[in-house]
Short mmCIF file of C-alpha atoms in Angstrom, two decimals:
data_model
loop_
_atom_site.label_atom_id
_atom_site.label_comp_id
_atom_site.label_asym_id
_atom_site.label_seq_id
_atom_site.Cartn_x
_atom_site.Cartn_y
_atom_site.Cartn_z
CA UNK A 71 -60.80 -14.63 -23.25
CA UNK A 72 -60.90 -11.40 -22.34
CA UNK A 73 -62.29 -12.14 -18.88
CA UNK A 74 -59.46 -14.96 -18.63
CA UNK A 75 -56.87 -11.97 -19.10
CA UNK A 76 -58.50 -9.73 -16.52
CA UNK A 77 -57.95 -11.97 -14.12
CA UNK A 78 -54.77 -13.16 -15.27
CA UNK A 79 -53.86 -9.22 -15.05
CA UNK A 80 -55.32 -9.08 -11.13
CA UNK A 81 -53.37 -11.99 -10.29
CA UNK A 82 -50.29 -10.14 -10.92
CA UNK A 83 -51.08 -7.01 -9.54
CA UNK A 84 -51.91 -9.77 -6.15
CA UNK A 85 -48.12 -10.81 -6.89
CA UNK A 86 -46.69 -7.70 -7.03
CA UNK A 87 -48.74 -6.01 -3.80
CA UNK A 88 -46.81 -9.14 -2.00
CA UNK A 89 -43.57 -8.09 -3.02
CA UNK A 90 -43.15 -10.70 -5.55
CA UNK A 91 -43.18 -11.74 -9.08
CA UNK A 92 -42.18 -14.98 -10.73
CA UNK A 93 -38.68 -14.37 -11.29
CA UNK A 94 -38.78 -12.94 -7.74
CA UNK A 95 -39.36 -16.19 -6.32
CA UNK A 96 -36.39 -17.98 -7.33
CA UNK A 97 -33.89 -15.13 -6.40
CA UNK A 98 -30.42 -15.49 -7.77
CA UNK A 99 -27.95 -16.71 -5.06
CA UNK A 100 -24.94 -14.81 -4.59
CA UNK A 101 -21.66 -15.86 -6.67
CA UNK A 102 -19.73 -19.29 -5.04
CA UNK A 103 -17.17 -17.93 -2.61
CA UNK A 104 -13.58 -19.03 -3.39
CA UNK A 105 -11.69 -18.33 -0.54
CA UNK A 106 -7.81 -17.82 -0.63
CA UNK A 107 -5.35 -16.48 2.14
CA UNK A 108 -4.72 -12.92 1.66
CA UNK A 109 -0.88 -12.34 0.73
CA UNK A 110 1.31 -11.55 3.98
CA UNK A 111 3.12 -9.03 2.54
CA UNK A 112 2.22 -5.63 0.78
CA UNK A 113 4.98 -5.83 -1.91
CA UNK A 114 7.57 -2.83 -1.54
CA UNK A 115 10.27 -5.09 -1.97
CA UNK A 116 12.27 -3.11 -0.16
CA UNK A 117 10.70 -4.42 2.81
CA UNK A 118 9.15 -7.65 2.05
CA UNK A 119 7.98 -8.81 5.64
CA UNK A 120 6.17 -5.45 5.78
CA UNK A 121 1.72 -5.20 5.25
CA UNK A 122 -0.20 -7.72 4.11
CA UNK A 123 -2.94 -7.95 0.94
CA UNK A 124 -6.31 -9.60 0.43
CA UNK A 125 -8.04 -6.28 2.27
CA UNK A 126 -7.97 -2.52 2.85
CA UNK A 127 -7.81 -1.09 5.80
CA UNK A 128 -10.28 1.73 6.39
CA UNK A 129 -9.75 2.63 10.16
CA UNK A 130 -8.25 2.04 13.73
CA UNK A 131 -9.46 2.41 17.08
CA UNK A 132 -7.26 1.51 19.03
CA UNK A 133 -7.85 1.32 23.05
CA UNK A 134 -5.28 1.12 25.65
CA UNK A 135 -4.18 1.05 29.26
CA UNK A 136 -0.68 1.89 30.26
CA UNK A 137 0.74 2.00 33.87
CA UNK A 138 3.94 4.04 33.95
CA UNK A 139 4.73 2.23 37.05
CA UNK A 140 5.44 -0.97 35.51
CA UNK A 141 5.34 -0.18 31.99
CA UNK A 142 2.81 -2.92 30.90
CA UNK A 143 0.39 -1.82 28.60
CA UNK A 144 -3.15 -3.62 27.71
CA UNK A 145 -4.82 -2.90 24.07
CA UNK A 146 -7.86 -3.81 22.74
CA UNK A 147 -8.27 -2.24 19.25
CA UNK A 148 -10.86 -2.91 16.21
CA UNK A 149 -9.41 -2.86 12.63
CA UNK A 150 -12.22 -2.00 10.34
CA UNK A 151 -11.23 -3.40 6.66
CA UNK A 152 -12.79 -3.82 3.14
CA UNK A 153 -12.12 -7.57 1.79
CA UNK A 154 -10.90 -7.21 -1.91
CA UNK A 155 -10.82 -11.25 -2.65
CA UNK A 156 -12.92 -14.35 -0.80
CA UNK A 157 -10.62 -14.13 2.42
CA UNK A 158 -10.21 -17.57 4.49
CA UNK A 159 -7.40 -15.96 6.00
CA UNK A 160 -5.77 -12.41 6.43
CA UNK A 161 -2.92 -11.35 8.77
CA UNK A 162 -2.09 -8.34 10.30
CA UNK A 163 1.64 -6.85 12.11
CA UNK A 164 1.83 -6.52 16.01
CA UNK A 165 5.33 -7.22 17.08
CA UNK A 166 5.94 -8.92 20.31
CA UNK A 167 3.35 -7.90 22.79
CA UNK A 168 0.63 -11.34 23.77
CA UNK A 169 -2.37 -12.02 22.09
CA UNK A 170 -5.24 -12.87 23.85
CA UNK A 171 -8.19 -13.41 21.45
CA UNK A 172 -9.49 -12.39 18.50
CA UNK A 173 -13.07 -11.57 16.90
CA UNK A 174 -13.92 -11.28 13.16
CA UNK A 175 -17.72 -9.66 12.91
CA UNK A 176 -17.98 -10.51 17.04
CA UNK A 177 -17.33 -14.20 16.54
CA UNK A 178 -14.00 -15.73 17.72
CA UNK A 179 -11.63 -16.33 15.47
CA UNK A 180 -8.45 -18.75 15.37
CA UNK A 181 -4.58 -17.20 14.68
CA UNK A 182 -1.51 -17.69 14.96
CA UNK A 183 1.96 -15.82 15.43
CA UNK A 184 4.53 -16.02 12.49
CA UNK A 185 7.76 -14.28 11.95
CA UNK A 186 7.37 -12.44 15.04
CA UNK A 187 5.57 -10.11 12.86
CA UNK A 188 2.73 -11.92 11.49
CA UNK A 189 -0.74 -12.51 13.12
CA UNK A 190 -2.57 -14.77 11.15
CA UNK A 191 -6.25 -14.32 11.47
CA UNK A 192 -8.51 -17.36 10.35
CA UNK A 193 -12.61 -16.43 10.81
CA UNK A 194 -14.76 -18.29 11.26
CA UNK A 195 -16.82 -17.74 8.11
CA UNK A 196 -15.08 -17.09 5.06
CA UNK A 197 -14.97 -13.07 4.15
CA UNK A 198 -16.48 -12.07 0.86
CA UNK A 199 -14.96 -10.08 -1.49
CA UNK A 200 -16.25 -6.00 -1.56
CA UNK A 201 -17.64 -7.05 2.20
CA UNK A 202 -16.39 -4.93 5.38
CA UNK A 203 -15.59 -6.10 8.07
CA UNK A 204 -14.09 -5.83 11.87
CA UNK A 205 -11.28 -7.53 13.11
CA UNK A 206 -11.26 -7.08 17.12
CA UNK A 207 -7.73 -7.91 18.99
CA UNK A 208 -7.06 -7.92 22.76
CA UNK A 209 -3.43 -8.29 23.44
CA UNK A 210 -0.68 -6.80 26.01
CA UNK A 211 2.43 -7.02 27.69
CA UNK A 212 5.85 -4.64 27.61
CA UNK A 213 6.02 -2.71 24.28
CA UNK A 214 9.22 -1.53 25.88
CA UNK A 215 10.92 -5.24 25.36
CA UNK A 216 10.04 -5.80 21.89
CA UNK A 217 13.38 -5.56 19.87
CA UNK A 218 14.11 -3.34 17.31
CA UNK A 219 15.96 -2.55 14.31
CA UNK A 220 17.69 0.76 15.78
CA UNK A 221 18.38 3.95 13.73
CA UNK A 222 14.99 5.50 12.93
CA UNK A 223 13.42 2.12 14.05
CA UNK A 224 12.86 3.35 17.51
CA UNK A 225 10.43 1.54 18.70
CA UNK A 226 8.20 1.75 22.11
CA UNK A 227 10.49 3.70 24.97
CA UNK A 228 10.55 4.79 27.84
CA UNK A 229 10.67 8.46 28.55
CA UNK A 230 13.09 10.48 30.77
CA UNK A 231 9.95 11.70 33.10
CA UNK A 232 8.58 7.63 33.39
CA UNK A 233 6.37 8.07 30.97
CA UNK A 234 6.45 6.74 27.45
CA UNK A 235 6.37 7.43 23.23
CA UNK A 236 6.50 5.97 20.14
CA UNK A 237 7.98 7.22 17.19
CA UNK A 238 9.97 5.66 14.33
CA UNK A 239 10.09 5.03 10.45
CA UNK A 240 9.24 2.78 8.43
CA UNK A 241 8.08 0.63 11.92
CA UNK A 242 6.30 2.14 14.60
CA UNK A 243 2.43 1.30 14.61
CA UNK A 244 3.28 -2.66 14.68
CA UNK A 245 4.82 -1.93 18.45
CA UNK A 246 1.69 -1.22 20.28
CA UNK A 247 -1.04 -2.05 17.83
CA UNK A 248 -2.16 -4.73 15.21
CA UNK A 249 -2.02 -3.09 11.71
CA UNK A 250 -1.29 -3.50 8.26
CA UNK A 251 2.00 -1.80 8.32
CA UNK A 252 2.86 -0.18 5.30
CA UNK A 253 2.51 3.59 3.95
CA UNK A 254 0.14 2.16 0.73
CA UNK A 255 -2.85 1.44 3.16
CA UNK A 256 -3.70 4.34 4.75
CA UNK A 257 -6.47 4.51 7.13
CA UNK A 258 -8.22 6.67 9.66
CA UNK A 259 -7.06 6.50 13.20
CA UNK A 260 -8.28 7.45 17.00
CA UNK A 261 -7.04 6.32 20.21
CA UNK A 262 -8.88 6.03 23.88
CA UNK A 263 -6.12 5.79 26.06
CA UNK A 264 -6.51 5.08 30.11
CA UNK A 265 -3.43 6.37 32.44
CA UNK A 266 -3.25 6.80 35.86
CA UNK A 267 -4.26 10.39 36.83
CA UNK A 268 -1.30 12.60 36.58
CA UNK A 269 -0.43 11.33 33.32
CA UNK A 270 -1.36 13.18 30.03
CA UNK A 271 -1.45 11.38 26.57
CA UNK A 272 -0.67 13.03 23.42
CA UNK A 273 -1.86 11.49 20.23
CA UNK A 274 -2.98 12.27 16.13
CA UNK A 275 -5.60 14.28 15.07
CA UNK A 276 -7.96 16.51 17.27
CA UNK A 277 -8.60 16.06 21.10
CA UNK A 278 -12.15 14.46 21.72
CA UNK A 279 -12.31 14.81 25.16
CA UNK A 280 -11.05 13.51 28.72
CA UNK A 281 -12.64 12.14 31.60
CA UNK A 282 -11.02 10.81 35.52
CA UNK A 283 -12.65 7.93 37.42
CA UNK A 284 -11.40 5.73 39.85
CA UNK A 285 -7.82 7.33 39.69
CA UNK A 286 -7.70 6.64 35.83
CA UNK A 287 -7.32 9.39 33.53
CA UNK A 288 -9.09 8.35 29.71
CA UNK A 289 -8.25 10.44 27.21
CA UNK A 290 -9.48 10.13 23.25
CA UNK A 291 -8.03 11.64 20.49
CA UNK A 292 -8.98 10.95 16.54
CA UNK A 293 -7.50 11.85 13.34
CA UNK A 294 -10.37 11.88 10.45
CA UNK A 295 -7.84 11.90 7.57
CA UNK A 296 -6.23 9.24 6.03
CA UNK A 297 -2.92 8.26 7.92
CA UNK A 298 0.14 6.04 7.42
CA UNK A 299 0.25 3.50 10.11
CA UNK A 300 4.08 4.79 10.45
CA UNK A 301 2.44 8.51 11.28
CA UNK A 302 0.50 7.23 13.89
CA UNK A 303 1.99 7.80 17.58
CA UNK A 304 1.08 8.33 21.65
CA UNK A 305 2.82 9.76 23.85
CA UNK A 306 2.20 9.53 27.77
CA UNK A 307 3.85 11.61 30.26
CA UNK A 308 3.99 15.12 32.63
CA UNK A 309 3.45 17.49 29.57
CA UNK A 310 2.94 21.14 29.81
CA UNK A 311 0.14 21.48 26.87
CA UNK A 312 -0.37 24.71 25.04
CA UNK A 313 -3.78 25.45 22.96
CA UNK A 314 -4.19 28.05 20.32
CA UNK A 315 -5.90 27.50 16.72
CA UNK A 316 -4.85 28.69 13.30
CA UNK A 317 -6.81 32.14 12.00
CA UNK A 318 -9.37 29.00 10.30
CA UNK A 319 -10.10 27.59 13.68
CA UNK A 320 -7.99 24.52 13.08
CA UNK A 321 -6.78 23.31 16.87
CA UNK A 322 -2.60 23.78 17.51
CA UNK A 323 -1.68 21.66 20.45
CA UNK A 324 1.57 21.92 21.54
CA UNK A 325 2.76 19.23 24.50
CA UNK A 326 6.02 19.87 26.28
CA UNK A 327 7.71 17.02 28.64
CA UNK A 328 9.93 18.37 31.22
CA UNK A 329 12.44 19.65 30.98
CA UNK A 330 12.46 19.90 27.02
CA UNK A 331 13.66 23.61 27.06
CA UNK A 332 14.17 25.82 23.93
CA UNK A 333 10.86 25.03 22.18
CA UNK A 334 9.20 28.40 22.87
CA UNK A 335 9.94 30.27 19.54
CA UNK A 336 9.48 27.23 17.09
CA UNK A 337 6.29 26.79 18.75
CA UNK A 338 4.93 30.13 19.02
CA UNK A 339 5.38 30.85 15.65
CA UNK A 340 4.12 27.48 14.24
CA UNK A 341 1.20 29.75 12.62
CA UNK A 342 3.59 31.27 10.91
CA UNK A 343 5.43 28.69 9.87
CA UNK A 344 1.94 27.01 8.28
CA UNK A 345 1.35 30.07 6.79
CA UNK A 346 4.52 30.58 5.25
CA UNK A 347 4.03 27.03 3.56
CA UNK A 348 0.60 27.35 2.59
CA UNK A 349 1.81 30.30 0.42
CA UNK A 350 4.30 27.46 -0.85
CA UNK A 351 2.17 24.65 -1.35
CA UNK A 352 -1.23 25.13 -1.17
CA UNK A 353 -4.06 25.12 2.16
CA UNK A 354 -2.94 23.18 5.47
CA UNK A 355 -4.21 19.71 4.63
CA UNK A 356 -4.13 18.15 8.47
CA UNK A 357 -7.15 18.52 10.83
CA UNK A 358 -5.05 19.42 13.31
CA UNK A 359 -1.62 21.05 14.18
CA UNK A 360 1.06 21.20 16.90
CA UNK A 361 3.94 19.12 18.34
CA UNK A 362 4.96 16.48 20.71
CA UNK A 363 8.10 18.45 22.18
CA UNK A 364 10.05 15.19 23.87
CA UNK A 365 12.94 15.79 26.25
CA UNK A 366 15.05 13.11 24.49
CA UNK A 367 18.11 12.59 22.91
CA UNK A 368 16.75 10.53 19.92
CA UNK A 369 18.88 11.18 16.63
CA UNK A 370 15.64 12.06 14.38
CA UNK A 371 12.66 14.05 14.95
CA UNK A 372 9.55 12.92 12.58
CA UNK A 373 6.75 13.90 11.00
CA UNK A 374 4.01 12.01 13.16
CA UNK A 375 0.36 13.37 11.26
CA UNK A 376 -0.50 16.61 12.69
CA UNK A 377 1.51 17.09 15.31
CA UNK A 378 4.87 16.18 14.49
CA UNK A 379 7.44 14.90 17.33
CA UNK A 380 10.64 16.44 18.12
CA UNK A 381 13.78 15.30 19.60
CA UNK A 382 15.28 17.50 22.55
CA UNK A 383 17.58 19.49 19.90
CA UNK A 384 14.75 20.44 17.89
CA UNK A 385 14.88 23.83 16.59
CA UNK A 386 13.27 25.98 14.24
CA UNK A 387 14.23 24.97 10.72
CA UNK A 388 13.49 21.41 12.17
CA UNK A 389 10.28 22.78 12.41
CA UNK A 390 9.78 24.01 9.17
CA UNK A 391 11.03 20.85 7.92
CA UNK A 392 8.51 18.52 9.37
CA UNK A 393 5.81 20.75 9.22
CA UNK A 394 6.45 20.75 5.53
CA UNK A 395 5.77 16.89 5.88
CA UNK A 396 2.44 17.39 5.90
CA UNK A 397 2.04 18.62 2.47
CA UNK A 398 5.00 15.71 1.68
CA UNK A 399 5.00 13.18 3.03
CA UNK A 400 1.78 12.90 5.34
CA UNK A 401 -1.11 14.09 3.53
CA UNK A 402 0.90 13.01 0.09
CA UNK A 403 2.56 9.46 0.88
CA UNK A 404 4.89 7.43 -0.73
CA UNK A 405 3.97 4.45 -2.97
CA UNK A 406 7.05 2.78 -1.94
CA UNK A 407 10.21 3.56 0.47
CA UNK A 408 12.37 3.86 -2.77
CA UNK A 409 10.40 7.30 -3.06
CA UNK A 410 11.66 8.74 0.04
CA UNK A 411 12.87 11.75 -2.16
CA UNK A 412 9.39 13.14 -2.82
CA UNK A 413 9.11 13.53 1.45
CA UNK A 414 12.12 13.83 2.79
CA UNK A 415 14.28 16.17 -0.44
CA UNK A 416 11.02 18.63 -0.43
CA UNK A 417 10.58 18.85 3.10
CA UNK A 418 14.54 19.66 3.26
CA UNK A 419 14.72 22.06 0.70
CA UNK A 420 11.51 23.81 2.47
CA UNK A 421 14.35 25.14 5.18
CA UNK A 422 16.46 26.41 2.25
CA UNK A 423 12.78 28.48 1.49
CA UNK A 424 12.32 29.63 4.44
CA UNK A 425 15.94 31.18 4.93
CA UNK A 426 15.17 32.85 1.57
CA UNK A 427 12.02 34.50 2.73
CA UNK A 428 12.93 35.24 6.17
CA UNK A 429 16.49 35.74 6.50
CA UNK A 430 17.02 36.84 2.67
CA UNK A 431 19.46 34.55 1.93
CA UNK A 432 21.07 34.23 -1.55
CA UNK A 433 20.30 30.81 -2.43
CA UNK A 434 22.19 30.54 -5.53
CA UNK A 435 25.32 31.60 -3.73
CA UNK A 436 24.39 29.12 -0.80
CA UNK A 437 24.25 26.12 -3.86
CA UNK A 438 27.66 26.98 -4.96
CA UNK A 439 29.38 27.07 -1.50
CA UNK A 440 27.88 23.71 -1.26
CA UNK A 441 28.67 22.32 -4.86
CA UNK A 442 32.34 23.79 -3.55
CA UNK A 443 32.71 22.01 -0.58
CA UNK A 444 31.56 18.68 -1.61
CA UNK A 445 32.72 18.85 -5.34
CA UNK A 446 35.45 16.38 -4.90
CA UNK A 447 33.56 14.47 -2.17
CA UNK A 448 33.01 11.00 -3.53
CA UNK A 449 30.84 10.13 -0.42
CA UNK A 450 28.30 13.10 -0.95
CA UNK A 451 27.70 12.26 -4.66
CA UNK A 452 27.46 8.58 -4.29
CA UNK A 453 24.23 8.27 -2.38
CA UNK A 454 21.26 7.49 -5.19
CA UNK A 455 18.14 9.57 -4.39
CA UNK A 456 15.55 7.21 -6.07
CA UNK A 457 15.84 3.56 -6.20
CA UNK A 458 18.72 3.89 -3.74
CA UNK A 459 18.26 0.35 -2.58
CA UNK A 460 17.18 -1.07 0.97
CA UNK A 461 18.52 0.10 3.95
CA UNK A 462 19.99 3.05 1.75
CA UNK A 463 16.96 5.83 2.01
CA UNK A 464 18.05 7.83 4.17
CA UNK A 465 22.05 8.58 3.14
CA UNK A 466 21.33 11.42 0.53
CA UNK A 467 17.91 12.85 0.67
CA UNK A 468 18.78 15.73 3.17
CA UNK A 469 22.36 17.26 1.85
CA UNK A 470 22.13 15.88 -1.94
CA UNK A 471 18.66 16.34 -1.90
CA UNK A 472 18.46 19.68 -1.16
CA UNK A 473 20.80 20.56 -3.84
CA UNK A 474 19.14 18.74 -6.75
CA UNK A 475 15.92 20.28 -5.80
CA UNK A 476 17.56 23.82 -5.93
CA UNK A 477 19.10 22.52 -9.27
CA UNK A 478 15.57 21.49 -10.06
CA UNK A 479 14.28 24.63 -9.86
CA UNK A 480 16.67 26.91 -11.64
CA UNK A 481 16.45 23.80 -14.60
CA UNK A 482 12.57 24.85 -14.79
CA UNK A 483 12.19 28.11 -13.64
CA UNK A 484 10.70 29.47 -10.97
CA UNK A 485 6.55 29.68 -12.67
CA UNK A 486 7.09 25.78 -13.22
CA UNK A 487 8.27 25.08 -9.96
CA UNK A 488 6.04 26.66 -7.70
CA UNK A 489 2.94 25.07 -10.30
CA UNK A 490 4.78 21.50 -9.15
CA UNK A 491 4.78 22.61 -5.40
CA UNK A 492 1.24 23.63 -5.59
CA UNK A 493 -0.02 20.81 -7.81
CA UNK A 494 1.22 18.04 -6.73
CA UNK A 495 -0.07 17.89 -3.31
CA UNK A 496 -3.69 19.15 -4.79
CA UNK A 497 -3.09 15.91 -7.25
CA UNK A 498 -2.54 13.27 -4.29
CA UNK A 499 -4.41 14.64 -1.33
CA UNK A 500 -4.81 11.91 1.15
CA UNK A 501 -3.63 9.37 -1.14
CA UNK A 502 -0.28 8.03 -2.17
CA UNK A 503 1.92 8.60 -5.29
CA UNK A 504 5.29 7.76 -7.19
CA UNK A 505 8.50 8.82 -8.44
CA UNK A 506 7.49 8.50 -11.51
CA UNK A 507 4.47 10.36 -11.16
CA UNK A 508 6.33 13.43 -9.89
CA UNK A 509 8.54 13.08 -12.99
CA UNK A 510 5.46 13.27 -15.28
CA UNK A 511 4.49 16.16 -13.35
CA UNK A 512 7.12 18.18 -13.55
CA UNK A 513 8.05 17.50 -17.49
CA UNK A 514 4.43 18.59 -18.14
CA UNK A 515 4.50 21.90 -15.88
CA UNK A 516 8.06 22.56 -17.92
CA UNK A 517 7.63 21.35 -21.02
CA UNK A 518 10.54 20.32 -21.08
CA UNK A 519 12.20 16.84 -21.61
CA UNK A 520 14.50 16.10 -17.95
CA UNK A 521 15.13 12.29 -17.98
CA UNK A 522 19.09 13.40 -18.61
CA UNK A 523 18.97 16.02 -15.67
CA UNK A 524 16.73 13.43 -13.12
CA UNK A 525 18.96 10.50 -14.57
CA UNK A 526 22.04 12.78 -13.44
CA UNK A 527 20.71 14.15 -10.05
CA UNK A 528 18.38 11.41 -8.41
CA UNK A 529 19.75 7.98 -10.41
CA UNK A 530 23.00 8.91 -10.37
CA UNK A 531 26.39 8.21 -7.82
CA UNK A 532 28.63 10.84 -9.38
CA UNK A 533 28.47 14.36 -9.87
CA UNK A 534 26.35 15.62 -11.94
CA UNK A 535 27.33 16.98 -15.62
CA UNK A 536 27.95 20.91 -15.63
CA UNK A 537 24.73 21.25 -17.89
CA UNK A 538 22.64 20.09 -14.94
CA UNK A 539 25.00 21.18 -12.10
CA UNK A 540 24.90 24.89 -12.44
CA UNK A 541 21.32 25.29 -14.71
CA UNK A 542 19.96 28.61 -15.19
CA UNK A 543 21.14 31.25 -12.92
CA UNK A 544 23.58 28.97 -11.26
CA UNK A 545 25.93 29.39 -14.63
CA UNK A 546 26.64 32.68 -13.04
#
């Protein structure tokens, strides 16, 4: 017996020296995949064509050729995405532009257009749930012709100098590369872009070199942080580029087109200007820093990640205002476009902080000449800052907005305010948040119960009641 046990004992250690046991031999197969298209939309019903489920995207790189001369560009960019269901299908925005193939994990995949949004991506292996994986997608034509919805849509234009950029909001990416467009996937982003020499492009993020061959210009630039596919830009043309770096070594690239005039002071004080709102809000959260200084009329200037681009009236306070974005806005993004407040009423009331600090203006006395002039304005009151409905974000947040913010802030004091300033962009770094989270926020930094006073000031379309109107020192 006990001779029988030895060797039953050495037999095992033989097993185990192999790499096996008994239970190792029969290893457990992986769970059945049950494979389901991913949903083509991402759900802000405000916008129900926009993103797409069944994945999350984790980066772009997106690669592409543009030839002023005819204005045709050629992309070839990889989406690299996390599968959170059995995928047998997944879709993706590009708007207009042709499709010429696609690759899932370096194996051709079918797809299809739909919408004139949708491109509908079938591998050809099933995608497991929890698995990543790479989408490849070579595509081109005019970004130029794709239509657009106008206003802040602006999509892909030509510039004055024969060059080109890209800005708008809420669709921009979707005009020059395939994405899941919509602010609750954020991803990491670069760009290699090849231009005939002469040509300088301007992207996200931090510079990662440049190289000329065979009259082509490539140029790569790559922003590490999380990024709304709406953030995201290029711009190609004869920019003057200036260098300089904050006092932690973060790069400041500043790219003037033609002709743009009047952008020396907002530029050269940019430093400042982060500085100023780092005392506000907490450390610079971008990797890099700087502006896209277009010689265009366009009616907006935005927030693009990092170096945010400017309309040819651009001045200062614009400045401020989207550099304040990238506490609100950029590195904190909305949940959904019915939270536009928590960018755009912050990142407005950061000018009324500025002219407080710098020019010592009395901003109490500033709220009531407004309250004044609008009081009987049924227009100005009307406009809801939250929930405000589709196609409606944009009418309040920068006159109203400012105002209930300043109303805000003499309801809680200032300790409680600057806590919410600092907080909540230390709360949702990189990420995205709510309305309602911002509401929980600020009752708990105050203490004190506000549904009547955000019910009166962001809910409502009339003026607000006098208890909320003139709050603290405003009674004066």
């Amino acid at each position: 017996m006990r001779r029988r046990g030895i060797a039953l004992l050495a037999g095992c250690v033989v097993m185990l020296a192999a790499g096996c046991t008994a239970a190792d031999s029969h290893p457990t197969p992986p769970p059945p995949l049950h494979p389901v298209p991913g949903a083509a939309t991402a759900g802000d019903p405000y916008y129900p064509d926009d993103g797409n489920g069944g994945y999350d995207a984790l980066d772009y790189h997106v690669d592409v050729g543009y030839d002023p001369a005819n204005g045709k560009l050629d992309g070839d960019t990889t989406v690299t995405a996390k599968a959170t269901q059995d995928l047998n299908r997944f879709s993706l925005d590009l708007r207009g532009l042709d499709v010429r193939g696609v690759d899932v994990e370096g194996k051709p995949a079918t797809f299809t257009r739909e919408k004139g949004v949708k491109l509908v991506v079938t591998p050809a292996e099933p995608l497991r749930s929890g698995s990543t994986f790479r989408v490849r997608v070579r595509y081109g034509g005019d970004p130029s012709a794709t239509p657009h919805g106008g206003g802040s849509e602006n999509g892909w234009q030509r510039s004055k100098d024969g060059g080109a950029y890209m800005v708008g909001e809420p669709h921009s990416a979707a005009f020059w590369y395939p994405v899941n467009e919509t602010p609750r996937d954020k991803a990491t982003f670069s760009v290699t872009a090849h231009v005939p020499d002469g040509w300088t492009v301007i992207s996200n993020g931090r510079e990662q070199g440049s190289s000329s061959a065979g009259g082509k210009t490539t140029t790569s630039w790559a922003e590490p942080n999380p990024i709304a596919s709406y953030l995201t830009t290029i711009a190609i043309g004869k920019f003057t580029v200036d260098r300089m770096a904050l006092p932690d070594g973060t790069p400041i690239v500043n790219a003037y087109a033609p002709e743009s005039g009047g952008h020396g002071e907002p530029s050269i004080r940019l430093p400042e200007i982060i500085a100023f709102l780092a005392g506000k809000f907490g450390p610079y959260p971008q990797s890099a820093a700087g502006g896209i200084f277009l010689n265009e009329d366009i009616h907006f200037s935005l927030e693009t990640q990092g170096r945010p681009t400017y309309a040819k009236w651009a001045e200062l306070l614009t400045v401020v205002h989207e550099t304040a974005h990238q506490w609100f806005g950029d590195s904190v993004s909305l949940n959904s476009w019915s939270d536009i407040c928590l960018n755009e009423c912050v990142a407005s009331y950061a000018q009324w902080l500025w002219a407080e600090a710098k020019d010592n203006q009395n901003l109490d006395e500033r709220y009531r000449t407004a309250v004044e002039i609008f009081g009987n304005s049924t227009d100005f009151w009307t406009s809801k800052l939250v929930d405000m409905g589709s196609g409606h974000e944009f009418q309040g947040v920068y006159g109203k907005g400012i105002l209930a913010v300043h109303a805000l802030r003499r309801k809680i004091g200032d300790d409680a305010f600057n806590r919410v300033l600092r907080e909540w962009p230390d709360a949702h770094r990189h990420a995205n948040a709510s309305w309602a989270e911002f509401e929980a926020l600020v009752g708990k930094a105050s203490g004190q119960d506000l549904r009547a006073f955000f019910d009166d000031w962001f809910r409502g379309t009339k003026k607000p009641a006098d208890e909320n109107l003139y709050p603290g020192s405003l009674k004066g």
